[in-house]
Amino acid sequence: MNEKQRKEGQQIRQVDSTDIKSDSNHNLSRIKDMSSDDLISKYFQSTYEPPNMKKAKKRRREDIQIHYDFDIPEEMRGIGKGKKFMIRTYGCQMNEHDTEVMAGILTQMGYISTEDTSDADIILLNTCAIRENAENKVFGEIGHLKPLKLENPDVIVGICGCMSQEESVVNRILKKHPFIDLIFGTHNIHRLPQLIKEAMFGKEMVVEVWSKEGDIIENLPKVRKGKIKAWVNIMYGCDKFCTYCIVPYTRGKERSRMPEDIIQEVRHLAAQGYKEVTLLGQNVNAYGKDLEFEYGLGELMDEMRKIDIPRVRFTTSHPRDFDDHLIEVIAKGGNLLDHIHLPVQSGSSDILRVMARRYTREDYLKLVKKIKDAMPNVTLTTDIIVGFPNETDEQFEETMTLMEEVGFESAYTFIYSPREGTPSARWEDNIPMEVKKERLQRLNKLVNDQSAEAMKKYQDQVVKVLVEGESKKDPDVLSGYTDKNKLVNFRAPKDLIGQIVEVKVVNTKTWTLDGELVEAAVEVK
Ligand code: SAH
Ligand code: SF4
Ligand code: F3S
């Protein structure tokens, strides 16, 4: 398929959907009439296909289709008039951004947003499957919503996001939480209007989860969370299949948006006055690999430099695909910030091999050296998993030494959590949980120390802060982030919110800086 054909796109594929019954009294009793086993077997016999992780892995590049024809059917536009929606978001930036898209679709359907569950006509939980505790939180929330649903059977409760892509989760909801009205997957977001209509008027729980999907839907409406910083997807999915990770199954294959679509979106954000964009993808360094022409993240970032927006970030990077051209482009500076989040996961080459990360400790250090040579002031942060199956004390020590050797200024640290369907979940593990917890504690102490140390460098320095709003703790204090992503609190007039201002650091803490406004009158670029 050539670029033009891709760009022209095709009709959005429709899945079979059960007839929409003209019965608005959809309520709990309908579901309760059926036993949960009946429900499950009904779904498995019908057109509904459960999420299938094996199928999710069988993917081919040529399947990618781009659709530019998203539209909300006329009859569904007013369906939400006088009604409210609430979306609770779990997980990563990708989910945050998907929530903005769902909010956009619901707004176009006439709904308005609310923060209050008891006030909402539609409640959606946009879920995360990355670790077991993320899933437990969602199941806890589902439990909390049951009394609300019993009290008000007309409220529509839906589960979406990464957990919906897991077969076991869908089965558990069918079996244990039949009061849920709607389950839809990460590839089905654009179908929200149709799905809501089905949930409203149909008799059964609506389940629509596509397992193997390679489509990109452009022109989706968005209601962004703020007017200062914005997320912009540059690609979807992940093909890396790290042995512990569920994302390649929940988000589908790697597929890049066309450069011109991204550039246009960022230009539009700049024109609207946004001050910062973060380009999003699970592995942004793979950007462009699936395009029919030679184009990568380096080329895209070079285009970003030409756009009149003060700050451009990107996340998340995979060390394996971080090429020299990208380093060269970021090193040019301008609006490209030299803070790079570069997840390493482990400092041991043996553990990295069984994680299928496809680089060694030495490769990673070489890459860090290249980046530092090109950008001497770069700030590096990372993600680390401790207690991977059979990780020895020595292997863990290698993570500790790598943390120091690179000089990470902060890190997200996690205890390994087996995810059903991933290769490592089947492996025996001889490391007791107590030991894993001790390792996490030791690592976190080191992370805190390194962060505090990095913060000290800013004492008495003047930093540029993008002012985001009042601080969470004190409404008289404003807060915002430096170009290195350090949170700064300082007293200043509220009309500076949304501007980039100079602040002198007067005190440093482990995770934040306290400052004093230097120049209120002039906004700095
Ligand atoms: N795409 C990004 C990370 C996405 S998930 C990357 O490859 O770097 C965010 C982080 O969650 C990962 O970096 C990893 O540290 C952690 N993570 C993923 N799966 C996990 C699991 N099964 N148990 C514990 N942590 C996990
Ligand atoms: Fe998961 Fe690895 Fe993909 Fe990151 S690169 S999302 S850790 S499979
Ligand atoms: Fe979670 Fe899905 Fe993001 S599993 S981390 S919400 S891609």
PDB file of C-alpha atoms in Angstrom, residues 210-487:
ATOM      1  CA  TRP A 210     -11.161  -6.327  19.142  1.00  0.00           C
ATOM      2  CA  SER A 211      -8.028  -8.347  19.824  1.00  0.00           C
ATOM      3  CA  LYS A 212      -5.985  -7.850  16.738  1.00  0.00           C
ATOM      4  CA  GLU A 213      -6.270  -4.393  15.387  1.00  0.00           C
ATOM      5  CA  GLY A 214      -4.038  -2.327  13.205  1.00  0.00           C
ATOM      6  CA  ASP A 215      -6.079   0.726  12.524  1.00  0.00           C
ATOM      7  CA  ILE A 216      -5.492   4.402  13.141  1.00  0.00           C
ATOM      8  CA  ILE A 217      -8.526   6.627  13.482  1.00  0.00           C
ATOM      9  CA  GLU A 218      -7.824  10.279  12.748  1.00  0.00           C
ATOM     10  CA  ASN A 219     -10.021  13.299  13.434  1.00  0.00           C
ATOM     11  CA  LEU A 220     -11.374  12.005  16.729  1.00  0.00           C
ATOM     12  CA  PRO A 221     -12.745  14.847  18.842  1.00  0.00           C
ATOM     13  CA  LYS A 222     -10.836  15.640  22.035  1.00  0.00           C
ATOM     14  CA  VAL A 223     -11.591  17.576  25.164  1.00  0.00           C
ATOM     15  CA  ARG A 224      -8.154  18.192  26.609  1.00  0.00           C
ATOM     16  CA  LYS A 225      -7.595  18.433  30.337  1.00  0.00           C
ATOM     17  CA  GLY A 226      -5.991  21.859  30.269  1.00  0.00           C
ATOM     18  CA  LYS A 227      -4.981  24.700  28.016  1.00  0.00           C
ATOM     19  CA  ILE A 228      -1.257  24.705  28.780  1.00  0.00           C
ATOM     20  CA  LYS A 229       0.129  21.221  28.137  1.00  0.00           C
ATOM     21  CA  ALA A 230      -1.139  18.664  25.634  1.00  0.00           C
ATOM     22  CA  TRP A 231      -0.535  15.024  24.755  1.00  0.00           C
ATOM     23  CA  VAL A 232      -0.147  14.095  21.098  1.00  0.00           C
ATOM     24  CA  ASN A 233      -0.093  10.446  20.014  1.00  0.00           C
ATOM     25  CA  ILE A 234       2.539   9.797  17.400  1.00  0.00           C
ATOM     26  CA  MET A 235       2.104   6.050  17.375  1.00  0.00           C
ATOM     27  CA  TYR A 236       0.073   3.317  18.930  1.00  0.00           C
ATOM     28  CA  GLY A 237       0.849  -0.162  20.189  1.00  0.00           C
ATOM     29  CA  CYS A 238       4.093  -1.981  20.854  1.00  0.00           C
ATOM     30  CA  ASP A 239       5.850  -4.820  19.052  1.00  0.00           C
ATOM     31  CA  LYS A 240       8.683  -5.300  21.507  1.00  0.00           C
ATOM     32  CA  PHE A 241       7.064  -8.107  23.517  1.00  0.00           C
ATOM     33  CA  CYS A 242       9.255  -7.783  26.589  1.00  0.00           C
ATOM     34  CA  THR A 243       8.594 -11.067  28.366  1.00  0.00           C
ATOM     35  CA  TYR A 244       6.907  -9.503  31.416  1.00  0.00           C
ATOM     36  CA  CYS A 245       4.767  -6.921  29.677  1.00  0.00           C
ATOM     37  CA  ILE A 246       1.106  -6.964  28.743  1.00  0.00           C
ATOM     38  CA  VAL A 247       1.088  -3.779  26.663  1.00  0.00           C
ATOM     39  CA  PRO A 248       1.726  -5.416  23.238  1.00  0.00           C
ATOM     40  CA  TYR A 249      -1.420  -7.482  23.816  1.00  0.00           C
ATOM     41  CA  THR A 250      -3.602  -4.693  25.162  1.00  0.00           C
ATOM     42  CA  ARG A 251      -2.562  -1.979  22.706  1.00  0.00           C
ATOM     43  CA  GLY A 252      -2.017  -3.905  19.502  1.00  0.00           C
ATOM     44  CA  LYS A 253       0.758  -3.626  16.997  1.00  0.00           C
ATOM     45  CA  GLU A 254       3.063  -0.685  16.465  1.00  0.00           C
ATOM     46  CA  ARG A 255       1.517   1.750  14.041  1.00  0.00           C
ATOM     47  CA  SER A 256       2.624   5.277  13.304  1.00  0.00           C
ATOM     48  CA  ARG A 257       0.454   8.238  12.491  1.00  0.00           C
ATOM     49  CA  MET A 258       1.370  10.048   9.302  1.00  0.00           C
ATOM     50  CA  PRO A 259       3.921  12.829   9.991  1.00  0.00           C
ATOM     51  CA  GLU A 260       1.689  15.487   8.434  1.00  0.00           C
ATOM     52  CA  ASP A 261      -1.205  14.558  10.723  1.00  0.00           C
ATOM     53  CA  ILE A 262       1.019  14.934  13.795  1.00  0.00           C
ATOM     54  CA  ILE A 263       2.580  18.181  12.581  1.00  0.00           C
ATOM     55  CA  GLN A 264      -0.840  19.632  11.850  1.00  0.00           C
ATOM     56  CA  GLU A 265      -2.107  18.690  15.327  1.00  0.00           C
ATOM     57  CA  VAL A 266       0.909  20.287  17.020  1.00  0.00           C
ATOM     58  CA  ARG A 267       0.625  23.428  14.883  1.00  0.00           C
ATOM     59  CA  HIS A 268      -3.010  23.665  15.828  1.00  0.00           C
ATOM     60  CA  LEU A 269      -2.136  23.330  19.535  1.00  0.00           C
ATOM     61  CA  ALA A 270       0.511  26.045  19.159  1.00  0.00           C
ATOM     62  CA  ALA A 271      -2.060  28.311  17.492  1.00  0.00           C
ATOM     63  CA  GLN A 272      -4.437  27.705  20.393  1.00  0.00           C
ATOM     64  CA  GLY A 273      -1.757  28.904  22.794  1.00  0.00           C
ATOM     65  CA  TYR A 274      -0.561  25.613  24.260  1.00  0.00           C
ATOM     66  CA  LYS A 275       2.941  25.928  25.679  1.00  0.00           C
ATOM     67  CA  GLU A 276       4.051  22.319  25.764  1.00  0.00           C
ATOM     68  CA  VAL A 277       3.355  19.102  23.868  1.00  0.00           C
ATOM     69  CA  THR A 278       4.420  15.592  24.787  1.00  0.00           C
ATOM     70  CA  LEU A 279       4.622  13.200  21.874  1.00  0.00           C
ATOM     71  CA  LEU A 280       3.273   9.870  23.021  1.00  0.00           C
ATOM     72  CA  GLY A 281       3.930   6.253  22.227  1.00  0.00           C
ATOM     73  CA  GLN A 282       4.854   3.102  24.147  1.00  0.00           C
ATOM     74  CA  ASN A 283       8.120   3.046  22.254  1.00  0.00           C
ATOM     75  CA  VAL A 284       8.401   6.355  20.408  1.00  0.00           C
ATOM     76  CA  ASN A 285      11.790   5.458  19.006  1.00  0.00           C
ATOM     77  CA  ALA A 286      10.101   2.907  16.773  1.00  0.00           C
ATOM     78  CA  TYR A 287       8.158   5.779  15.207  1.00  0.00           C
ATOM     79  CA  GLY A 288       8.048   5.515  11.427  1.00  0.00           C
ATOM     80  CA  LYS A 289       9.271   1.937  11.138  1.00  0.00           C
ATOM     81  CA  ASP A 290       5.959   0.844   9.716  1.00  0.00           C
ATOM     82  CA  LEU A 291       5.682   3.741   7.262  1.00  0.00           C
ATOM     83  CA  GLU A 292       6.206   3.109   3.575  1.00  0.00           C
ATOM     84  CA  PHE A 293       8.928   5.741   3.379  1.00  0.00           C
ATOM     85  CA  GLU A 294      12.114   6.509   5.318  1.00  0.00           C
ATOM     86  CA  TYR A 295      11.057   8.574   8.305  1.00  0.00           C
ATOM     87  CA  GLY A 296      11.798   8.330  12.006  1.00  0.00           C
ATOM     88  CA  LEU A 297      11.513  10.155  15.320  1.00  0.00           C
ATOM     89  CA  GLY A 298      14.623  12.214  14.444  1.00  0.00           C
ATOM     90  CA  GLU A 299      12.932  13.605  11.331  1.00  0.00           C
ATOM     91  CA  LEU A 300       9.715  14.250  13.243  1.00  0.00           C
ATOM     92  CA  MET A 301      11.502  16.072  16.075  1.00  0.00           C
ATOM     93  CA  ASP A 302      13.312  18.188  13.498  1.00  0.00           C
ATOM     94  CA  GLU A 303       9.874  19.274  12.226  1.00  0.00           C
ATOM     95  CA  MET A 304       8.787  20.027  15.792  1.00  0.00           C
ATOM     96  CA  ARG A 305      11.673  22.488  16.118  1.00  0.00           C
ATOM     97  CA  LYS A 306      10.139  24.596  13.393  1.00  0.00           C
ATOM     98  CA  ILE A 307       6.793  24.914  15.185  1.00  0.00           C
ATOM     99  CA  ASP A 308       6.281  27.925  17.400  1.00  0.00           C
ATOM    100  CA  ILE A 309       5.551  26.070  20.625  1.00  0.00           C
ATOM    101  CA  PRO A 310       7.978  26.596  23.510  1.00  0.00           C
ATOM    102  CA  ARG A 311       8.384  23.018  24.730  1.00  0.00           C
ATOM    103  CA  VAL A 312       8.348  19.610  23.082  1.00  0.00           C
ATOM    104  CA  ARG A 313       8.866  16.373  25.011  1.00  0.00           C
ATOM    105  CA  PHE A 314       8.449  12.739  24.023  1.00  0.00           C
ATOM    106  CA  THR A 315       7.807   9.562  25.930  1.00  0.00           C
ATOM    107  CA  THR A 316       8.541   6.664  26.250  1.00  0.00           C
ATOM    108  CA  SER A 317      11.887   5.837  24.722  1.00  0.00           C
ATOM    109  CA  HIS A 318      13.204   2.361  24.210  1.00  0.00           C
ATOM    110  CA  PRO A 319      17.020   2.193  24.360  1.00  0.00           C
ATOM    111  CA  ARG A 320      17.167  -0.296  21.523  1.00  0.00           C
ATOM    112  CA  ASP A 321      15.821   2.034  18.844  1.00  0.00           C
ATOM    113  CA  PHE A 322      17.418   5.283  20.087  1.00  0.00           C
ATOM    114  CA  ASP A 323      19.441   6.252  17.019  1.00  0.00           C
ATOM    115  CA  ASP A 324      22.257   8.738  16.405  1.00  0.00           C
ATOM    116  CA  HIS A 325      20.146  10.987  14.220  1.00  0.00           C
ATOM    117  CA  LEU A 326      17.639  11.490  17.034  1.00  0.00           C
ATOM    118  CA  ILE A 327      20.441  12.392  19.453  1.00  0.00           C
ATOM    119  CA  GLU A 328      21.811  14.864  16.932  1.00  0.00           C
ATOM    120  CA  VAL A 329      18.401  16.497  16.491  1.00  0.00           C
ATOM    121  CA  ILE A 330      17.601  16.792  20.213  1.00  0.00           C
ATOM    122  CA  ALA A 331      21.063  18.220  20.784  1.00  0.00           C
ATOM    123  CA  LYS A 332      20.121  21.157  18.547  1.00  0.00           C
ATOM    124  CA  GLY A 333      17.992  22.314  21.484  1.00  0.00           C
ATOM    125  CA  GLY A 334      15.489  25.113  20.901  1.00  0.00           C
ATOM    126  CA  ASN A 335      12.100  23.859  21.958  1.00  0.00           C
ATOM    127  CA  LEU A 336      13.323  20.239  22.176  1.00  0.00           C
ATOM    128  CA  LEU A 337      13.972  19.571  25.850  1.00  0.00           C
ATOM    129  CA  ASP A 338      16.993  17.654  27.004  1.00  0.00           C
ATOM    130  CA  HIS A 339      15.207  15.551  29.579  1.00  0.00           C
ATOM    131  CA  ILE A 340      15.066  11.954  28.414  1.00  0.00           C
ATOM    132  CA  HIS A 341      13.086   9.211  30.107  1.00  0.00           C
ATOM    133  CA  LEU A 342      14.949   6.074  29.108  1.00  0.00           C
ATOM    134  CA  PRO A 343      13.617   2.960  30.889  1.00  0.00           C
ATOM    135  CA  VAL A 344      16.433   0.516  31.592  1.00  0.00           C
ATOM    136  CA  GLN A 345      14.461  -2.069  33.677  1.00  0.00           C
ATOM    137  CA  SER A 346      17.590  -3.799  35.048  1.00  0.00           C
ATOM    138  CA  GLY A 347      21.341  -3.306  35.316  1.00  0.00           C
ATOM    139  CA  SER A 348      22.094  -6.971  34.701  1.00  0.00           C
ATOM    140  CA  SER A 349      22.701  -8.164  31.138  1.00  0.00           C
ATOM    141  CA  ASP A 350      21.453 -11.634  32.084  1.00  0.00           C
ATOM    142  CA  ILE A 351      18.157 -10.288  33.387  1.00  0.00           C
ATOM    143  CA  LEU A 352      17.835  -7.958  30.382  1.00  0.00           C
ATOM    144  CA  ARG A 353      18.272 -10.994  28.134  1.00  0.00           C
ATOM    145  CA  VAL A 354      15.452 -12.950  29.808  1.00  0.00           C
ATOM    146  CA  MET A 355      13.322  -9.819  29.759  1.00  0.00           C
ATOM    147  CA  ALA A 356      13.918  -9.777  25.955  1.00  0.00           C
ATOM    148  CA  ARG A 357      14.917  -6.114  26.137  1.00  0.00           C
ATOM    149  CA  ARG A 358      17.426  -6.711  23.321  1.00  0.00           C
ATOM    150  CA  TYR A 359      20.271  -4.697  24.795  1.00  0.00           C
ATOM    151  CA  THR A 360      22.946  -5.353  27.399  1.00  0.00           C
ATOM    152  CA  ARG A 361      24.127  -3.246  30.320  1.00  0.00           C
ATOM    153  CA  GLU A 362      27.103  -2.267  28.170  1.00  0.00           C
ATOM    154  CA  ASP A 363      24.899  -1.262  25.225  1.00  0.00           C
ATOM    155  CA  TYR A 364      22.825   0.900  27.533  1.00  0.00           C
ATOM    156  CA  LEU A 365      25.893   2.590  29.028  1.00  0.00           C
ATOM    157  CA  LYS A 366      27.278   3.218  25.549  1.00  0.00           C
ATOM    158  CA  LEU A 367      24.023   4.895  24.555  1.00  0.00           C
ATOM    159  CA  VAL A 368      24.052   7.014  27.718  1.00  0.00           C
ATOM    160  CA  LYS A 369      27.600   8.117  26.921  1.00  0.00           C
ATOM    161  CA  LYS A 370      26.601   9.111  23.397  1.00  0.00           C
ATOM    162  CA  ILE A 371      23.663  11.109  24.722  1.00  0.00           C
ATOM    163  CA  LYS A 372      25.786  12.828  27.379  1.00  0.00           C
ATOM    164  CA  ASP A 373      28.542  13.633  24.897  1.00  0.00           C
ATOM    165  CA  ALA A 374      25.994  15.311  22.634  1.00  0.00           C
ATOM    166  CA  MET A 375      24.052  16.971  25.479  1.00  0.00           C
ATOM    167  CA  PRO A 376      26.267  17.608  28.502  1.00  0.00           C
ATOM    168  CA  ASN A 377      23.350  19.014  30.531  1.00  0.00           C
ATOM    169  CA  VAL A 378      20.957  16.196  29.805  1.00  0.00           C
ATOM    170  CA  THR A 379      18.728  14.844  32.573  1.00  0.00           C
ATOM    171  CA  LEU A 380      18.066  11.137  32.482  1.00  0.00           C
ATOM    172  CA  THR A 381      15.278   9.321  34.303  1.00  0.00           C
ATOM    173  CA  THR A 382      14.243   5.687  34.098  1.00  0.00           C
ATOM    174  CA  ASP A 383      11.957   2.768  34.998  1.00  0.00           C
ATOM    175  CA  ILE A 384      13.248  -0.234  36.929  1.00  0.00           C
ATOM    176  CA  ILE A 385      11.705  -3.603  37.756  1.00  0.00           C
ATOM    177  CA  VAL A 386      13.070  -5.452  40.789  1.00  0.00           C
ATOM    178  CA  GLY A 387      12.499  -9.092  41.678  1.00  0.00           C
ATOM    179  CA  PHE A 388      12.205 -10.393  38.137  1.00  0.00           C
ATOM    180  CA  PRO A 389      11.908 -14.222  38.346  1.00  0.00           C
ATOM    181  CA  ASN A 390      15.115 -15.656  39.834  1.00  0.00           C
ATOM    182  CA  GLU A 391      16.934 -12.305  39.993  1.00  0.00           C
ATOM    183  CA  THR A 392      19.948 -13.000  42.216  1.00  0.00           C
ATOM    184  CA  ASP A 393      21.427 -10.635  44.804  1.00  0.00           C
ATOM    185  CA  GLU A 394      24.351 -10.014  42.465  1.00  0.00           C
ATOM    186  CA  GLN A 395      22.075  -9.180  39.568  1.00  0.00           C
ATOM    187  CA  PHE A 396      20.139  -6.766  41.741  1.00  0.00           C
ATOM    188  CA  GLU A 397      23.426  -5.143  42.838  1.00  0.00           C
ATOM    189  CA  GLU A 398      24.143  -4.520  39.166  1.00  0.00           C
ATOM    190  CA  THR A 399      20.936  -2.490  38.991  1.00  0.00           C
ATOM    191  CA  MET A 400      22.095  -0.468  42.009  1.00  0.00           C
ATOM    192  CA  THR A 401      25.481   0.247  40.452  1.00  0.00           C
ATOM    193  CA  LEU A 402      23.939   1.148  37.102  1.00  0.00           C
ATOM    194  CA  MET A 403      21.615   3.593  38.844  1.00  0.00           C
ATOM    195  CA  GLU A 404      24.702   5.368  40.239  1.00  0.00           C
ATOM    196  CA  GLU A 405      26.852   5.031  37.166  1.00  0.00           C
ATOM    197  CA  VAL A 406      24.272   6.688  34.902  1.00  0.00           C
ATOM    198  CA  GLY A 407      23.319   9.207  37.578  1.00  0.00           C
ATOM    199  CA  PHE A 408      19.555   8.961  36.993  1.00  0.00           C
ATOM    200  CA  GLU A 409      17.826  11.933  38.591  1.00  0.00           C
ATOM    201  CA  SER A 410      14.700   9.958  39.273  1.00  0.00           C
ATOM    202  CA  ALA A 411      13.176   6.565  38.576  1.00  0.00           C
ATOM    203  CA  TYR A 412       9.854   4.783  38.669  1.00  0.00           C
ATOM    204  CA  THR A 413      10.509   1.537  40.475  1.00  0.00           C
ATOM    205  CA  PHE A 414       8.304  -1.543  40.517  1.00  0.00           C
ATOM    206  CA  ILE A 415       8.223  -5.027  41.983  1.00  0.00           C
ATOM    207  CA  TYR A 416       7.767  -7.501  39.159  1.00  0.00           C
ATOM    208  CA  SER A 417       4.146  -8.517  38.747  1.00  0.00           C
ATOM    209  CA  PRO A 418       3.344 -11.620  36.691  1.00  0.00           C
ATOM    210  CA  ARG A 419       0.766 -10.858  33.985  1.00  0.00           C
ATOM    211  CA  GLU A 420      -1.325 -13.721  32.703  1.00  0.00           C
ATOM    212  CA  GLY A 421      -0.582 -14.602  29.094  1.00  0.00           C
ATOM    213  CA  THR A 422       2.935 -13.141  29.057  1.00  0.00           C
ATOM    214  CA  PRO A 423       5.921 -15.545  28.799  1.00  0.00           C
ATOM    215  CA  SER A 424       7.462 -14.725  32.188  1.00  0.00           C
ATOM    216  CA  ALA A 425       4.209 -15.445  34.030  1.00  0.00           C
ATOM    217  CA  ARG A 426       4.823 -19.129  33.354  1.00  0.00           C
ATOM    218  CA  TRP A 427       8.305 -19.161  34.845  1.00  0.00           C
ATOM    219  CA  GLU A 428       9.115 -20.546  38.259  1.00  0.00           C
ATOM    220  CA  ASP A 429      10.458 -17.953  40.668  1.00  0.00           C
ATOM    221  CA  ASN A 430      12.638 -18.780  43.652  1.00  0.00           C
ATOM    222  CA  ILE A 431      12.924 -15.270  45.073  1.00  0.00           C
ATOM    223  CA  PRO A 432      10.664 -14.711  48.123  1.00  0.00           C
ATOM    224  CA  MET A 433       8.464 -11.603  48.160  1.00  0.00           C
ATOM    225  CA  GLU A 434      10.226 -10.395  51.323  1.00  0.00           C
ATOM    226  CA  VAL A 435      13.509 -10.254  49.430  1.00  0.00           C
ATOM    227  CA  LYS A 436      11.868  -8.397  46.537  1.00  0.00           C
ATOM    228  CA  LYS A 437      10.433  -5.851  48.927  1.00  0.00           C
ATOM    229  CA  GLU A 438      13.814  -5.312  50.598  1.00  0.00           C
ATOM    230  CA  ARG A 439      15.389  -4.752  47.189  1.00  0.00           C
ATOM    231  CA  LEU A 440      12.729  -2.232  46.265  1.00  0.00           C
ATOM    232  CA  GLN A 441      13.314  -0.383  49.527  1.00  0.00           C
ATOM    233  CA  ARG A 442      17.057  -0.220  49.000  1.00  0.00           C
ATOM    234  CA  LEU A 443      16.618   0.931  45.429  1.00  0.00           C
ATOM    235  CA  ASN A 444      14.071   3.574  46.417  1.00  0.00           C
ATOM    236  CA  LYS A 445      16.462   4.930  49.024  1.00  0.00           C
ATOM    237  CA  LEU A 446      19.116   5.312  46.334  1.00  0.00           C
ATOM    238  CA  VAL A 447      16.611   6.924  43.942  1.00  0.00           C
ATOM    239  CA  ASN A 448      15.602   9.427  46.648  1.00  0.00           C
ATOM    240  CA  ASP A 449      19.230  10.227  47.447  1.00  0.00           C
ATOM    241  CA  GLN A 450      20.087  10.785  43.793  1.00  0.00           C
ATOM    242  CA  SER A 451      17.021  12.940  43.264  1.00  0.00           C
ATOM    243  CA  ALA A 452      17.815  15.082  46.321  1.00  0.00           C
ATOM    244  CA  GLU A 453      21.412  15.421  45.133  1.00  0.00           C
ATOM    245  CA  ALA A 454      20.296  16.470  41.641  1.00  0.00           C
ATOM    246  CA  MET A 455      17.953  19.050  43.153  1.00  0.00           C
ATOM    247  CA  LYS A 456      20.778  20.621  45.169  1.00  0.00           C
ATOM    248  CA  LYS A 457      22.455  21.687  41.918  1.00  0.00           C
ATOM    249  CA  TYR A 458      19.633  24.163  41.438  1.00  0.00           C
ATOM    250  CA  GLN A 459      20.167  26.059  44.716  1.00  0.00           C
ATOM    251  CA  ASP A 460      20.315  29.815  43.907  1.00  0.00           C
ATOM    252  CA  GLN A 461      19.963  29.107  40.175  1.00  0.00           C
ATOM    253  CA  VAL A 462      17.379  30.797  37.988  1.00  0.00           C
ATOM    254  CA  VAL A 463      15.132  28.300  36.209  1.00  0.00           C
ATOM    255  CA  LYS A 464      12.387  28.702  33.605  1.00  0.00           C
ATOM    256  CA  VAL A 465       9.053  27.469  34.889  1.00  0.00           C
ATOM    257  CA  LEU A 466       5.892  26.807  32.896  1.00  0.00           C
ATOM    258  CA  VAL A 467       3.302  27.916  35.430  1.00  0.00           C
ATOM    259  CA  GLU A 468       0.487  25.380  35.569  1.00  0.00           C
ATOM    260  CA  GLY A 469      -1.674  26.567  38.442  1.00  0.00           C
ATOM    261  CA  GLU A 470      -2.090  26.745  42.184  1.00  0.00           C
ATOM    262  CA  SER A 471      -0.059  24.273  44.188  1.00  0.00           C
ATOM    263  CA  LYS A 472      -2.026  21.326  45.573  1.00  0.00           C
ATOM    264  CA  LYS A 473      -1.170  22.187  49.157  1.00  0.00           C
ATOM    265  CA  ASP A 474      -1.539  25.962  49.200  1.00  0.00           C
ATOM    266  CA  PRO A 475      -3.740  27.975  46.820  1.00  0.00           C
ATOM    267  CA  ASP A 476      -1.557  31.061  47.431  1.00  0.00           C
ATOM    268  CA  VAL A 477       1.412  29.254  45.944  1.00  0.00           C
ATOM    269  CA  LEU A 478       1.807  28.613  42.206  1.00  0.00           C
ATOM    270  CA  SER A 479       3.550  25.616  40.764  1.00  0.00           C
ATOM    271  CA  GLY A 480       4.937  24.468  37.462  1.00  0.00           C
ATOM    272  CA  TYR A 481       7.695  22.484  35.844  1.00  0.00           C
ATOM    273  CA  THR A 482      11.143  23.417  34.597  1.00  0.00           C
ATOM    274  CA  ASP A 483      12.313  22.234  31.206  1.00  0.00           C
ATOM    275  CA  LYS A 484      13.980  19.350  33.077  1.00  0.00           C
ATOM    276  CA  ASN A 485      10.598  18.423  34.529  1.00  0.00           C
ATOM    277  CA  LYS A 486      11.365  19.536  38.107  1.00  0.00           C
ATOM    278  CA  LEU A 487       8.363  20.775  40.054  1.00  0.00           C
TER     279      LEU A 487
END
